[in-house]
Tab-separated table of C-alpha atoms in Angstrom:
chain	number	residue	atom	x	y	z
Y	235	UNK	CA	0.018	0.015	0.001
Y	236	UNK	CA	1.183	3.515	-0.749
Y	237	UNK	CA	1.198	5.960	2.105
Y	238	UNK	CA	0.797	9.516	0.848
Y	239	UNK	CA	3.574	11.839	1.849
Y	240	UNK	CA	2.905	15.560	2.082
Y	241	UNK	CA	5.667	18.066	1.594
Y	242	UNK	CA	5.869	21.093	3.875
Y	243	UNK	CA	3.350	23.707	2.799
Y	244	UNK	CA	1.303	21.248	0.767
Y	245	UNK	CA	-1.578	21.264	3.235
Y	246	UNK	CA	-3.215	23.466	5.797
Y	247	UNK	CA	-4.834	22.562	9.085
Y	248	UNK	CA	-7.794	20.285	8.925
Y	249	UNK	CA	-11.120	21.066	10.630
Y	250	UNK	CA	-11.181	19.937	14.218
Y	251	UNK	CA	-12.252	16.361	14.773
Y	252	UNK	CA	-12.066	13.917	17.666
Y	253	UNK	CA	-9.856	11.308	16.007
Y	254	UNK	CA	-8.036	13.397	13.413
Y	255	UNK	CA	-10.099	11.888	10.622
Y	256	UNK	CA	-10.804	15.086	8.723
Y	257	UNK	CA	-9.177	15.295	5.308
Y	258	UNK	CA	-6.117	17.420	4.728
Y	259	UNK	CA	-6.310	19.647	1.636
Y	260	UNK	CA	-3.652	19.138	-1.038
Y	261	UNK	CA	-2.113	21.694	-3.302
Y	262	UNK	CA	-2.449	20.974	-7.010
Y	263	UNK	CA	1.144	19.730	-7.236
Y	264	UNK	CA	0.903	17.618	-4.085
Y	265	UNK	CA	-2.329	16.061	-5.366
Y	266	UNK	CA	-0.771	15.263	-8.735
Y	267	UNK	CA	2.240	13.717	-7.022
Y	268	UNK	CA	-0.028	11.629	-4.745
Y	269	UNK	CA	-2.058	10.346	-7.679
Y	270	UNK	CA	1.145	9.388	-9.558
Y	271	UNK	CA	2.635	7.676	-6.532
Y	272	UNK	CA	-0.488	5.645	-6.011
Y	273	UNK	CA	-0.695	4.698	-9.701
Y	274	UNK	CA	2.965	3.685	-9.758
Y	275	UNK	CA	2.227	1.270	-6.914
Y	276	UNK	CA	-1.138	0.087	-8.301
Y	277	UNK	CA	0.289	-3.298	-9.359
Y	278	UNK	CA	1.534	-4.189	-5.905
Y	279	UNK	CA	-1.716	-2.920	-4.410
Y	280	UNK	CA	-3.737	-5.181	-6.695
Y	281	UNK	CA	-1.622	-8.140	-5.677
Y	282	UNK	CA	-2.001	-7.334	-1.969
Y	283	UNK	CA	-5.742	-7.166	-2.404
Y	284	UNK	CA	-5.735	-10.581	-4.103
Y	285	UNK	CA	-7.095	-9.393	-7.438
Y	286	UNK	CA	-6.914	-11.665	-10.412
Y	287	UNK	CA	-4.015	-11.724	-12.856
Y	288	UNK	CA	-6.054	-9.930	-15.556
Y	289	UNK	CA	-7.255	-7.188	-13.219
Y	290	UNK	CA	-5.553	-3.793	-12.884
Y	291	UNK	CA	-6.227	-0.712	-10.779
Y	292	UNK	CA	-6.571	2.844	-12.097
Y	293	UNK	CA	-6.322	5.616	-9.435
Y	294	UNK	CA	-9.158	8.166	-9.336
Y	295	UNK	CA	-8.536	10.033	-6.087
Y	296	UNK	CA	-6.344	10.109	-2.978
Y	297	UNK	CA	-7.413	11.577	0.383
Y	298	UNK	CA	-5.195	11.827	3.438
Y	299	UNK	CA	-6.625	12.354	6.930
Y	300	UNK	CA	-5.040	14.398	9.652
Y	301	UNK	CA	-4.145	11.199	11.515
Y	302	UNK	CA	-2.210	9.899	8.522
Y	303	UNK	CA	-4.799	7.473	7.155
Y	304	UNK	CA	-4.806	7.409	3.376
Y	305	UNK	CA	-7.953	6.612	1.330
Y	306	UNK	CA	-7.248	5.781	-2.292
Y	307	UNK	CA	-10.093	5.385	-4.749
Y	308	UNK	CA	-9.616	3.101	-7.757
Y	309	UNK	CA	-11.432	1.975	-10.857
Y	310	UNK	CA	-10.645	-1.491	-12.169
Y	311	UNK	CA	-9.890	-2.950	-15.582
Y	312	UNK	CA	-10.065	-6.571	-16.688
Y	313	UNK	CA	-7.947	-7.708	-19.601
Y	314	UNK	CA	-7.624	-4.032	-20.487
Y	315	UNK	CA	-11.408	-3.453	-20.497
Y	316	UNK	CA	-13.041	-0.913	-18.159
Y	317	UNK	CA	-14.939	-2.592	-15.277
Y	318	UNK	CA	-18.172	-0.824	-14.441
Y	319	UNK	CA	-19.215	-1.353	-10.846
Y	320	UNK	CA	-15.765	-2.588	-9.826
Y	321	UNK	CA	-14.586	0.544	-8.067
Y	322	UNK	CA	-13.067	0.308	-4.598
Y	323	UNK	CA	-11.413	2.402	-1.898
Y	324	UNK	CA	-8.459	1.247	0.222
Y	325	UNK	CA	-8.029	2.641	3.714
Y	326	UNK	CA	-4.377	2.512	4.868
Y	327	UNK	CA	-3.121	3.556	8.317
Y	328	UNK	CA	-0.114	5.873	8.771
Y	329	UNK	CA	1.937	2.769	9.560
Y	330	UNK	CA	1.149	1.326	6.122
Y	331	UNK	CA	-1.235	-1.330	7.434
Y	332	UNK	CA	-4.404	-1.946	5.499
Y	333	UNK	CA	-7.363	-0.944	7.686
Y	334	UNK	CA	-10.054	-1.979	5.248
Y	335	UNK	CA	-11.430	-1.846	1.719
Y	336	UNK	CA	-14.779	-0.435	0.536
Y	337	UNK	CA	-15.887	-2.209	-2.619
Y	338	UNK	CA	-18.718	-1.569	-5.049
Y	339	UNK	CA	-18.984	-5.357	-5.436
Y	340	UNK	CA	-17.777	-8.241	-3.308
Y	341	UNK	CA	-17.912	-10.714	-6.210
Y	342	UNK	CA	-14.814	-11.861	-8.007
Y	343	UNK	CA	-14.420	-10.256	-11.409
Y	344	UNK	CA	-13.928	-12.692	-14.255
Y	345	UNK	CA	-15.563	-13.537	-17.607
Y	346	UNK	CA	-15.124	-16.649	-19.676
Y	347	UNK	CA	-14.048	-14.720	-22.731
Y	348	UNK	CA	-13.586	-11.116	-23.851
Y	349	UNK	CA	-14.824	-12.013	-27.364
Y	350	UNK	CA	-18.317	-10.617	-27.888
Y	351	UNK	CA	-20.973	-12.545	-29.764
Y	352	UNK	CA	-22.805	-9.411	-30.828
Y	353	UNK	CA	-21.256	-6.381	-32.428
Y	354	UNK	CA	-20.886	-2.867	-31.047
Y	355	UNK	CA	-23.177	-1.700	-33.883
Y	356	UNK	CA	-25.893	-4.082	-32.695
Y	357	UNK	CA	-25.536	-2.802	-29.138
Y	358	UNK	CA	-25.739	0.799	-30.327
Y	359	UNK	CA	-28.883	0.052	-32.348
Y	360	UNK	CA	-30.610	-1.513	-29.390
Y	361	UNK	CA	-29.622	1.440	-27.144
Y	362	UNK	CA	-30.911	3.927	-29.709
Y	363	UNK	CA	-34.183	2.006	-29.879
Y	364	UNK	CA	-34.443	2.152	-26.090
Y	365	UNK	CA	-33.745	5.899	-25.994
Y	366	UNK	CA	-36.034	6.714	-28.887
Y	367	UNK	CA	-33.568	8.968	-30.701
Y	368	UNK	CA	-30.074	10.523	-30.476
Y	369	UNK	CA	-26.523	9.708	-31.394
Y	370	UNK	CA	-24.911	6.650	-29.830
Y	371	UNK	CA	-21.383	5.396	-29.123
Y	372	UNK	CA	-20.490	2.000	-27.660
Y	373	UNK	CA	-17.481	0.503	-25.933
Y	374	UNK	CA	-16.819	-3.032	-24.685
Y	375	UNK	CA	-16.722	-3.318	-20.848
Y	376	UNK	CA	-17.070	-5.782	-18.035
Y	377	UNK	CA	-20.270	-5.184	-16.067
Y	378	UNK	CA	-19.594	-6.055	-12.422
Y	379	UNK	CA	-22.494	-4.360	-10.668
Y	380	UNK	CA	-24.633	-7.488	-10.691
Y	381	UNK	CA	-24.285	-10.797	-8.921
Y	382	UNK	CA	-21.983	-12.077	-11.640
Y	383	UNK	CA	-19.550	-10.340	-13.997
Y	384	UNK	CA	-20.730	-10.050	-17.589
Y	385	UNK	CA	-18.980	-9.055	-20.782
Y	386	UNK	CA	-21.037	-6.140	-22.065
Y	387	UNK	CA	-21.225	-3.015	-24.128
Y	388	UNK	CA	-21.817	0.416	-22.638
Y	389	UNK	CA	-23.660	2.559	-25.132
Y	390	UNK	CA	-24.041	6.265	-24.463
Y	391	UNK	CA	-26.972	7.862	-26.316
Y	392	UNK	CA	-26.846	11.611	-26.505
Y	393	UNK	CA	-30.040	13.498	-27.215
Y	394	UNK	CA	-32.771	15.522	-25.510
Y	395	UNK	CA	-35.204	14.453	-22.760
Y	396	UNK	CA	-38.919	15.265	-22.918
Y	397	UNK	CA	-38.573	18.504	-20.876
Y	398	UNK	CA	-35.711	19.783	-22.995
Y	399	UNK	CA	-32.895	18.594	-20.686
Y	400	UNK	CA	-29.900	17.152	-22.546
Y	401	UNK	CA	-29.716	13.392	-22.296
Y	402	UNK	CA	-26.742	11.094	-21.901
Y	403	UNK	CA	-28.422	7.723	-21.441
Y	404	UNK	CA	-25.998	4.941	-20.563
Y	405	UNK	CA	-27.303	1.557	-21.636
Y	406	UNK	CA	-25.522	-1.657	-20.639
Y	407	UNK	CA	-26.082	-4.532	-23.043
Y	408	UNK	CA	-24.998	-8.152	-22.544
Y	409	UNK	CA	-22.348	-8.780	-25.217
Y	410	UNK	CA	-23.356	-12.429	-25.472
Y	411	UNK	CA	-27.173	-12.333	-25.504
Y	412	UNK	CA	-27.858	-8.759	-26.636
Y	413	UNK	CA	-30.230	-8.220	-23.677
Y	414	UNK	CA	-30.278	-4.916	-21.765
Y	415	UNK	CA	-28.819	-5.302	-18.299
Y	416	UNK	CA	-29.056	-1.763	-16.899
Y	417	UNK	CA	-29.453	1.859	-17.816
Y	418	UNK	CA	-28.910	5.189	-16.074
Y	419	UNK	CA	-29.025	8.886	-16.987
Y	420	UNK	CA	-25.642	10.657	-17.128
Y	421	UNK	CA	-27.104	14.201	-16.774
Y	422	UNK	CA	-27.811	14.933	-13.125
Y	423	UNK	CA	-31.416	16.854	-13.358
Y	424	UNK	CA	-24.202	34.894	-8.440
Y	425	UNK	CA	-21.237	43.808	-6.740
Y	426	UNK	CA	-24.451	42.544	-8.413
Y	427	UNK	CA	-28.160	42.680	-7.761
Y	428	UNK	CA	-29.584	39.166	-7.816
Y	429	UNK	CA	-33.163	38.046	-8.058
Y	430	UNK	CA	-33.089	35.775	-5.022
Y	431	UNK	CA	-30.216	36.839	-2.768
Y	432	UNK	CA	-30.256	40.628	-2.835
Y	433	UNK	CA	-27.110	42.703	-3.456
Y	434	UNK	CA	-24.097	40.436	-3.422
Y	435	UNK	CA	-20.349	40.599	-4.026
Y	436	UNK	CA	-19.074	38.895	-7.157
Y	437	UNK	CA	-15.650	37.826	-8.301
Y	438	UNK	CA	-14.976	39.583	-11.627
Y	439	UNK	CA	-11.903	40.295	-13.757
Y	440	UNK	CA	-10.934	43.465	-15.612
Y	441	UNK	CA	-10.901	42.786	-19.342
Y	442	UNK	CA	-7.888	43.793	-21.440
Y	443	UNK	CA	-10.180	45.725	-23.793
Y	444	UNK	CA	-11.900	47.576	-20.964
Y	445	UNK	CA	-14.817	46.755	-18.696
Y	446	UNK	CA	-15.158	43.587	-16.703
Y	447	UNK	CA	-15.838	39.878	-17.304
Y	448	UNK	CA	-17.841	37.628	-15.026
Y	449	UNK	CA	-14.754	35.540	-14.321
Y	450	UNK	CA	-13.898	34.708	-10.704
Y	451	UNK	CA	-10.106	34.208	-10.719
Y	452	UNK	CA	-10.093	33.813	-6.910
Y	453	UNK	CA	-12.141	30.631	-7.146
Y	454	UNK	CA	-10.507	28.550	-9.812
Y	455	UNK	CA	-11.466	30.770	-12.712
Y	456	UNK	CA	-15.215	30.197	-12.648
Y	457	UNK	CA	-16.947	31.788	-15.643
Y	458	UNK	CA	-20.606	32.562	-16.258
Y	459	UNK	CA	-21.926	32.431	-19.831
Y	460	UNK	CA	-25.152	33.581	-21.568
Y	461	UNK	CA	-26.616	30.860	-23.798
Y	462	UNK	CA	-29.277	33.370	-24.989
Y	463	UNK	CA	-31.812	30.622	-25.535
Y	464	UNK	CA	-29.369	28.186	-27.058
Y	465	UNK	CA	-28.994	24.581	-25.958
Y	466	UNK	CA	-25.399	23.837	-26.902
Y	467	UNK	CA	-21.900	25.329	-26.617
Y	468	UNK	CA	-20.868	27.797	-23.947
Y	469	UNK	CA	-22.527	30.916	-25.301
Y	470	UNK	CA	-21.056	34.353	-24.537
Y	471	UNK	CA	-19.052	35.245	-21.423
Y	472	UNK	CA	-20.913	37.934	-19.518
Y	473	UNK	CA	-19.213	41.378	-19.808
Y	474	UNK	CA	-20.105	44.696	-18.150
Y	475	UNK	CA	-18.705	48.227	-18.458
Y	476	UNK	CA	-18.869	49.383	-14.835
Y	477	UNK	CA	-18.764	46.146	-12.774
Y	478	UNK	CA	-22.314	46.669	-11.454
Y	479	UNK	CA	-24.314	43.637	-12.579
Y	480	UNK	CA	-28.045	42.998	-12.900
Y	481	UNK	CA	-30.987	44.817	-11.384
Y	482	UNK	CA	-32.798	42.085	-9.486
Y	483	UNK	CA	-35.365	41.422	-12.218
Y	484	UNK	CA	-35.464	38.553	-14.722
Y	485	UNK	CA	-35.948	41.075	-17.546
Y	486	UNK	CA	-32.300	42.065	-17.116
Y	487	UNK	CA	-30.190	39.307	-18.635
Y	488	UNK	CA	-27.396	39.826	-16.080
Y	489	UNK	CA	-29.603	39.084	-13.109
Y	490	UNK	CA	-29.666	35.308	-13.605
Y	491	UNK	CA	-25.920	35.440	-14.145
Y	492	UNK	CA	-25.474	37.228	-10.837
Y	493	UNK	CA	-27.405	34.485	-9.011
Y	494	UNK	CA	-25.518	31.692	-10.759
Y	495	UNK	CA	-22.067	33.246	-10.172
Y	496	UNK	CA	-22.916	34.030	-6.537
Y	497	UNK	CA	-24.155	30.467	-5.966
Y	498	UNK	CA	-20.995	29.004	-7.424
Y	499	UNK	CA	-18.808	31.308	-5.284
Y	500	UNK	CA	-20.654	30.502	-2.046
Y	501	UNK	CA	-20.517	26.790	-2.790
Y	502	UNK	CA	-16.797	26.964	-3.476
Y	503	UNK	CA	-16.348	28.886	-0.168
Y	504	UNK	CA	-18.489	26.373	1.714
Y	505	UNK	CA	-16.421	23.423	0.439
Y	506	UNK	CA	-13.245	25.256	1.476
Y	507	UNK	CA	-14.507	26.334	4.887
Y	508	UNK	CA	-16.257	23.127	5.879
Y	509	UNK	CA	-14.043	20.463	4.293
Y	510	UNK	CA	-10.815	22.234	3.256
Y	511	UNK	CA	-11.724	21.106	-0.260
Y	512	UNK	CA	-10.265	23.186	-3.102
Y	513	UNK	CA	-13.070	23.132	-5.649
Y	514	UNK	CA	-15.382	20.405	-6.951
Y	515	UNK	CA	-12.725	17.894	-7.871
Y	516	UNK	CA	-10.294	19.040	-5.170
Y	517	UNK	CA	-7.822	20.227	-7.819
Y	518	UNK	CA	-8.429	24.008	-7.596
Y	519	UNK	CA	-10.131	24.158	-10.989
Y	520	UNK	CA	-13.565	25.675	-11.342
Y	521	UNK	CA	-16.524	24.433	-13.284
Y	522	UNK	CA	-18.446	27.013	-15.304
Y	523	UNK	CA	-22.063	28.159	-15.391
Y	524	UNK	CA	-24.419	28.684	-18.306
Y	525	UNK	CA	-27.711	30.639	-17.899
Y	526	UNK	CA	-30.684	31.363	-20.196
Y	527	UNK	CA	-30.755	27.785	-21.522
Y	528	UNK	CA	-33.547	27.156	-24.036
Y	529	UNK	CA	-36.956	28.807	-23.881
Y	530	UNK	CA	-39.023	28.693	-20.653
Y	531	UNK	CA	-36.962	25.668	-19.641
Y	532	UNK	CA	-38.060	24.664	-16.099
Y	533	UNK	CA	-34.972	22.888	-14.863
Y	534	UNK	CA	-31.258	23.086	-14.095
Y	535	UNK	CA	-28.660	20.372	-14.486
Y	536	UNK	CA	-25.097	19.282	-13.965
Y	537	UNK	CA	-23.192	17.719	-16.860
Y	538	UNK	CA	-19.934	15.999	-15.973
Y	539	UNK	CA	-18.892	15.881	-19.642
Y	540	UNK	CA	-18.556	19.699	-19.760
Y	541	UNK	CA	-17.898	20.020	-16.036
Y	542	UNK	CA	-20.580	22.714	-15.936
Y	543	UNK	CA	-23.864	23.879	-14.405
Y	544	UNK	CA	-26.754	24.973	-16.625
Y	545	UNK	CA	-29.877	26.881	-15.707
Y	546	UNK	CA	-33.188	27.493	-17.451
Y	547	UNK	CA	-35.320	30.599	-17.032
Y	548	UNK	CA	-38.365	28.763	-15.721
Y	549	UNK	CA	-42.007	29.094	-16.641
Y	550	UNK	CA	-42.619	32.151	-18.808
Y	551	UNK	CA	-38.886	32.891	-18.575
Y	552	UNK	CA	-39.650	34.747	-15.325
Y	553	UNK	CA	-38.253	32.418	-12.629
Y	554	UNK	CA	-34.680	31.402	-13.460
Y	555	UNK	CA	-33.637	28.247	-11.568
Y	556	UNK	CA	-30.589	30.027	-10.132
Y	557	UNK	CA	-31.483	30.236	-6.443
Y	558	UNK	CA	-28.706	29.621	-3.956
Y	559	UNK	CA	-29.715	26.123	-2.894
Y	560	UNK	CA	-30.259	25.045	-6.490
Y	561	UNK	CA	-26.780	26.295	-7.433
Y	562	UNK	CA	-25.282	24.435	-4.504
Y	563	UNK	CA	-27.285	21.376	-5.482
Y	564	UNK	CA	-26.007	21.319	-9.073
Y	565	UNK	CA	-22.374	21.995	-8.130
Y	566	UNK	CA	-22.597	19.134	-5.627
Y	567	UNK	CA	-23.491	16.699	-8.369
Y	568	UNK	CA	-20.012	17.411	-9.620
Y	569	UNK	CA	-18.627	16.663	-6.137
Y	570	UNK	CA	-20.377	13.258	-6.181
Y	571	UNK	CA	-19.058	12.521	-9.673
Y	572	UNK	CA	-15.513	13.342	-8.526
Y	573	UNK	CA	-15.750	11.087	-5.472
Y	574	UNK	CA	-18.152	8.205	-4.994
Y	575	UNK	CA	-19.561	8.344	-8.507
Y	576	UNK	CA	-22.995	7.230	-7.339
Y	577	UNK	CA	-24.827	5.851	-10.376
Y	578	UNK	CA	-27.870	7.983	-11.229
Y	579	UNK	CA	-30.434	5.192	-10.954
Y	580	UNK	CA	-32.221	3.202	-8.257
Y	581	UNK	CA	-31.059	3.639	-4.641
Y	582	UNK	CA	-27.605	4.946	-5.550
Y	583	UNK	CA	-29.331	7.590	-7.704
Y	584	UNK	CA	-31.500	8.618	-4.750
Y	585	UNK	CA	-28.346	8.958	-2.626
Y	586	UNK	CA	-26.798	11.043	-5.430
Y	587	UNK	CA	-29.775	13.426	-5.447
Y	588	UNK	CA	-29.912	13.565	-1.659
Y	589	UNK	CA	-26.205	14.444	-1.492
Y	590	UNK	CA	-26.924	17.481	-3.655
Y	591	UNK	CA	-29.905	18.456	-1.519
Y	592	UNK	CA	-27.838	18.006	1.676
Y	593	UNK	CA	-24.968	20.201	0.500
Y	594	UNK	CA	-27.229	22.673	-1.353
Y	595	UNK	CA	-29.101	23.194	1.948
Y	596	UNK	CA	-25.797	23.444	3.841
Y	597	UNK	CA	-24.563	26.066	1.366
Y	598	UNK	CA	-27.738	28.139	1.937
Y	599	UNK	CA	-27.211	28.095	5.697
Y	600	UNK	CA	-23.495	28.829	5.265
Y	601	UNK	CA	-24.229	31.952	3.149
Y	602	UNK	CA	-26.105	33.527	6.050
Y	603	UNK	CA	-27.893	35.793	3.523
Y	604	UNK	CA	-30.862	37.683	4.993
Y	605	UNK	CA	-32.597	37.684	1.572
Y	606	UNK	CA	-32.458	33.894	1.423
Y	607	UNK	CA	-32.143	32.505	4.934
Y	608	UNK	CA	-31.160	28.940	5.531
Y	609	UNK	CA	-33.907	26.350	5.639
Y	610	UNK	CA	-34.593	22.667	4.980
Y	611	UNK	CA	-36.760	23.457	1.962
Y	612	UNK	CA	-35.394	22.771	-1.528
Y	613	UNK	CA	-36.033	25.378	-4.271
Y	614	UNK	CA	-38.415	27.476	-2.184
Y	615	UNK	CA	-37.408	30.664	-4.029
Y	616	UNK	CA	-37.980	29.550	-7.641
Y	617	UNK	CA	-41.745	28.879	-7.374
Y	618	UNK	CA	-41.508	25.885	-9.637
Y	619	UNK	CA	-45.001	24.725	-8.655
Y	620	UNK	CA	-46.550	28.165	-9.335
Y	621	UNK	CA	-48.158	28.347	-5.845
Y	622	UNK	CA	-45.199	29.398	-3.692
Y	623	UNK	CA	-44.481	25.892	-2.390
Y	624	UNK	CA	-40.951	24.441	-2.474
Y	625	UNK	CA	-39.802	21.631	-4.693
Y	626	UNK	CA	-38.880	19.335	-1.799
Y	627	UNK	CA	-39.121	19.140	2.050
Y	628	UNK	CA	-36.330	17.554	4.070
Y	629	UNK	CA	-38.218	17.253	7.389
Y	630	UNK	CA	-41.072	15.307	5.829
Y	631	UNK	CA	-40.318	14.542	2.180
Y	632	UNK	CA	-43.747	13.104	1.393
Y	633	UNK	CA	-45.236	16.636	1.670
Y	634	UNK	CA	-44.261	17.084	-2.005
Y	635	UNK	CA	-46.686	14.350	-3.006
Y	636	UNK	CA	-44.146	11.851	-4.300
Y	637	UNK	CA	-41.036	11.514	-2.128
Y	638	UNK	CA	-40.467	8.708	0.328
Y	639	UNK	CA	-40.221	9.470	4.049
Y	640	UNK	CA	-38.924	5.971	4.848
Y	641	UNK	CA	-37.091	3.126	3.198
Y	642	UNK	CA	-39.025	0.239	1.700
Y	643	UNK	CA	-38.229	-2.393	-0.889
Y	644	UNK	CA	-39.948	-0.238	-3.510
Y	645	UNK	CA	-37.826	2.862	-2.927
Y	646	UNK	CA	-35.368	1.921	-5.665
Y	647	UNK	CA	-38.190	1.908	-8.192
Y	648	UNK	CA	-39.004	5.556	-7.639
Y	649	UNK	CA	-37.575	8.458	-9.674
Y	650	UNK	CA	-34.278	9.410	-8.014
Y	651	UNK	CA	-35.710	12.817	-6.980
Y	652	UNK	CA	-38.281	10.947	-4.905
Y	653	UNK	CA	-36.166	8.073	-3.584
Y	654	UNK	CA	-33.777	10.777	-2.278
Y	655	UNK	CA	-36.392	11.531	0.389
Y	656	UNK	CA	-35.144	8.781	2.678
Y	657	UNK	CA	-31.620	10.276	2.907
Y	658	UNK	CA	-32.948	13.851	3.052
Y	659	UNK	CA	-35.172	12.843	6.000
Y	660	UNK	CA	-32.175	11.092	7.657
Y	661	UNK	CA	-30.068	14.245	7.313
Y	662	UNK	CA	-32.763	16.451	8.777
Y	663	UNK	CA	-33.312	14.155	11.753
Y	664	UNK	CA	-29.578	13.809	12.347
Y	665	UNK	CA	-29.174	17.629	12.202
Y	666	UNK	CA	-32.282	18.821	14.065
Y	667	UNK	CA	-34.064	15.840	15.541
Y	668	UNK	CA	-37.694	14.771	15.396
Y	669	UNK	CA	-40.902	16.622	16.313
Y	670	UNK	CA	-42.197	20.126	15.972
Y	671	UNK	CA	-39.785	23.099	15.931
Y	672	UNK	CA	-39.235	26.461	14.211
Y	673	UNK	CA	-35.902	27.318	12.594
Y	674	UNK	CA	-35.259	30.730	10.991
Y	675	UNK	CA	-38.972	31.373	10.918
Y	676	UNK	CA	-39.893	28.095	9.182
Y	677	UNK	CA	-41.991	25.514	11.025
Y	678	UNK	CA	-41.088	21.833	10.794
Y	679	UNK	CA	-42.582	18.673	12.290
Y	680	UNK	CA	-40.508	15.647	11.423
Y	681	UNK	CA	-41.970	12.188	12.073
Y	682	UNK	CA	-40.153	8.837	12.538
Y	683	UNK	CA	-40.981	5.419	11.142
Y	684	UNK	CA	-41.072	3.722	14.550
Y	685	UNK	CA	-42.453	6.557	16.625
Y	686	UNK	CA	-39.058	7.123	18.239
Y	687	UNK	CA	-37.723	10.478	19.406
Y	688	UNK	CA	-34.481	11.445	17.687
Y	689	UNK	CA	-32.145	14.134	19.129
Y	690	UNK	CA	-30.168	16.060	16.527
Y	691	UNK	CA	-26.427	16.654	16.696
Y	692	UNK	CA	-26.388	19.866	14.668
Y	693	UNK	CA	-26.109	20.447	10.954
Y	694	UNK	CA	-22.273	20.972	10.920
Y	695	UNK	CA	-21.559	17.536	12.423
Y	696	UNK	CA	-24.171	15.955	10.209
Y	697	UNK	CA	-22.650	17.284	6.971
Y	698	UNK	CA	-19.120	16.375	8.132
Y	699	UNK	CA	-20.313	12.807	8.583
Y	700	UNK	CA	-22.020	12.702	5.155
Y	701	UNK	CA	-18.981	14.225	3.415
Y	702	UNK	CA	-16.605	11.775	5.061
Y	703	UNK	CA	-18.774	8.838	4.048
Y	704	UNK	CA	-19.202	10.127	0.507
Y	705	UNK	CA	-15.478	10.723	-0.096
Y	706	UNK	CA	-14.035	7.646	1.604
Y	707	UNK	CA	-16.654	4.885	1.974
Y	708	UNK	CA	-19.363	5.242	-0.651
Y	709	UNK	CA	-18.856	3.654	-4.057
Y	710	UNK	CA	-20.770	3.797	-7.325
Y	711	UNK	CA	-23.285	1.133	-6.244
Y	712	UNK	CA	-23.859	2.174	-2.630
Y	713	UNK	CA	-27.498	1.647	-1.605
Y	714	UNK	CA	-29.321	2.748	1.569
Y	715	UNK	CA	-27.953	-0.182	3.631
Y	716	UNK	CA	-24.451	0.741	2.407
Y	717	UNK	CA	-25.024	4.394	3.228
Y	718	UNK	CA	-25.929	3.424	6.774
Y	719	UNK	CA	-22.701	1.394	7.041
Y	720	UNK	CA	-20.614	4.193	5.485
Y	721	UNK	CA	-21.981	6.982	7.674
Y	722	UNK	CA	-21.511	4.879	10.810
Y	723	UNK	CA	-17.860	4.333	9.850
Y	724	UNK	CA	-17.530	8.039	9.159
Y	725	UNK	CA	-19.047	8.932	12.561
Y	726	UNK	CA	-16.686	6.486	14.232
Y	727	UNK	CA	-13.670	8.033	12.410
Y	728	UNK	CA	-14.648	11.567	13.252
Y	729	UNK	CA	-16.145	11.289	16.736
Y	730	UNK	CA	-15.370	7.797	18.030
Y	731	UNK	CA	-17.159	4.467	18.077
Y	732	UNK	CA	-19.989	4.558	20.576
Y	733	UNK	CA	-19.944	8.363	20.696
Y	734	UNK	CA	-23.148	10.396	20.937
Y	735	UNK	CA	-22.690	11.265	17.238
Y	736	UNK	CA	-22.266	7.605	16.269
Y	737	UNK	CA	-25.382	6.649	18.211
Y	738	UNK	CA	-27.312	9.524	16.647
Y	739	UNK	CA	-26.463	8.253	13.145
Y	740	UNK	CA	-27.767	4.833	14.035
Y	741	UNK	CA	-30.927	6.288	15.574
Y	742	UNK	CA	-31.601	8.508	12.572
Y	743	UNK	CA	-31.295	5.645	10.134
Y	744	UNK	CA	-33.586	3.519	12.270
Y	745	UNK	CA	-36.105	6.377	12.263
Y	746	UNK	CA	-36.264	6.174	8.443
Y	747	UNK	CA	-36.453	2.379	8.464
Y	748	UNK	CA	-32.880	1.672	7.390
Y	749	UNK	CA	-31.522	-0.910	9.819
């Protein structure tokens, strides 16, 4: 196992934790060196883990805790083919001893042959038929997310969903029988005067030709672009003569850009303050934002392919989906993609959505903005329902008419925005506890599955536990049972086994019927 060494000045102090389990931030050069070191030793690591002769490890991320523990995240290949659902994380103590391994699958990875009986063209044709339309590509892979490894094709069909959202549908086809095994969606569905957050400070850059560009060089170079109704490309970088942006109304094209840029800045600052994380991928590089997507498009999305956030203008082009919690939500899809890679389908998809709700909510509280105070309501500013109600409720998710309050065997069959309710409810209970209460002027009354009373440990501890689990224990296939295991491990790392925080995590999961 490779133990990550940090040079002097490569990291700053980690947030306070009981057992020194908070992650140390790495400079760009230190991170690159850590990744290279881990990759150079990947062969010996694979052997120590007992992987097969045809298996190899490809390093995705390295995290070092303040106590010296190193968590290294890997993808796997088999006979040179990518293995989907074979990702794993090793946990190595400062001494070099292996403390444990978190695996997406416990099954041994092997296929009888890497020769496919059907062609890539046949797999693409089937995927196109499944998607309805679009342009498809296909690659041969080993599918390891099921009970048994299967030689397969991964086809990616790019097109447009019914509501105008871009589509990147991933279809997994058995390379022997031609049958579809699995599918998931690859698209996870801002001084200026903003529409939702009042007058805010923006990071801008003086342009060489005069005036200012909406480019935040202090936060990785984040840029905000105007798509002007388009649905592709980056559009035009926002530019202003006097560095005073927007007027608080949707009629001014800069207003949505102010909200988007502000949201990205606050999210970046939250990651840095709470987790010592330097940007979405931890490499100091910013994503970018695009506003005014399409015509009356009622959605916002993260696209990992462009590493960007995109926002529509809402119904009648009068309610841009650029509120602070929505911006934090979309940016956090990028965080999930850069860490656990939770597949956007079934229970892992619900956990993916919940992660964005959890951190989007945490960003809103962190901002401490009197025009948009922190709450456990998702999208309450954008009036997406047309009646002033929020998009989702974390204290009792079922209030939206579709989300699940508690886990059941059917949760994985729900749309991921509804199956996320179980984890959202868990996070609320862990943060604030059960029963009736008023927080920042909003009334909540959170129930429990078993009628138990849950005492909260505070939002800051709750999001530390979730972040720790996401970045070191969750894998692409983590389900609700796995999330319970991962957050209990995270609570033990941060606060000690048997601590009040550990017991609260267990109680909150029990209260949403995950045991």
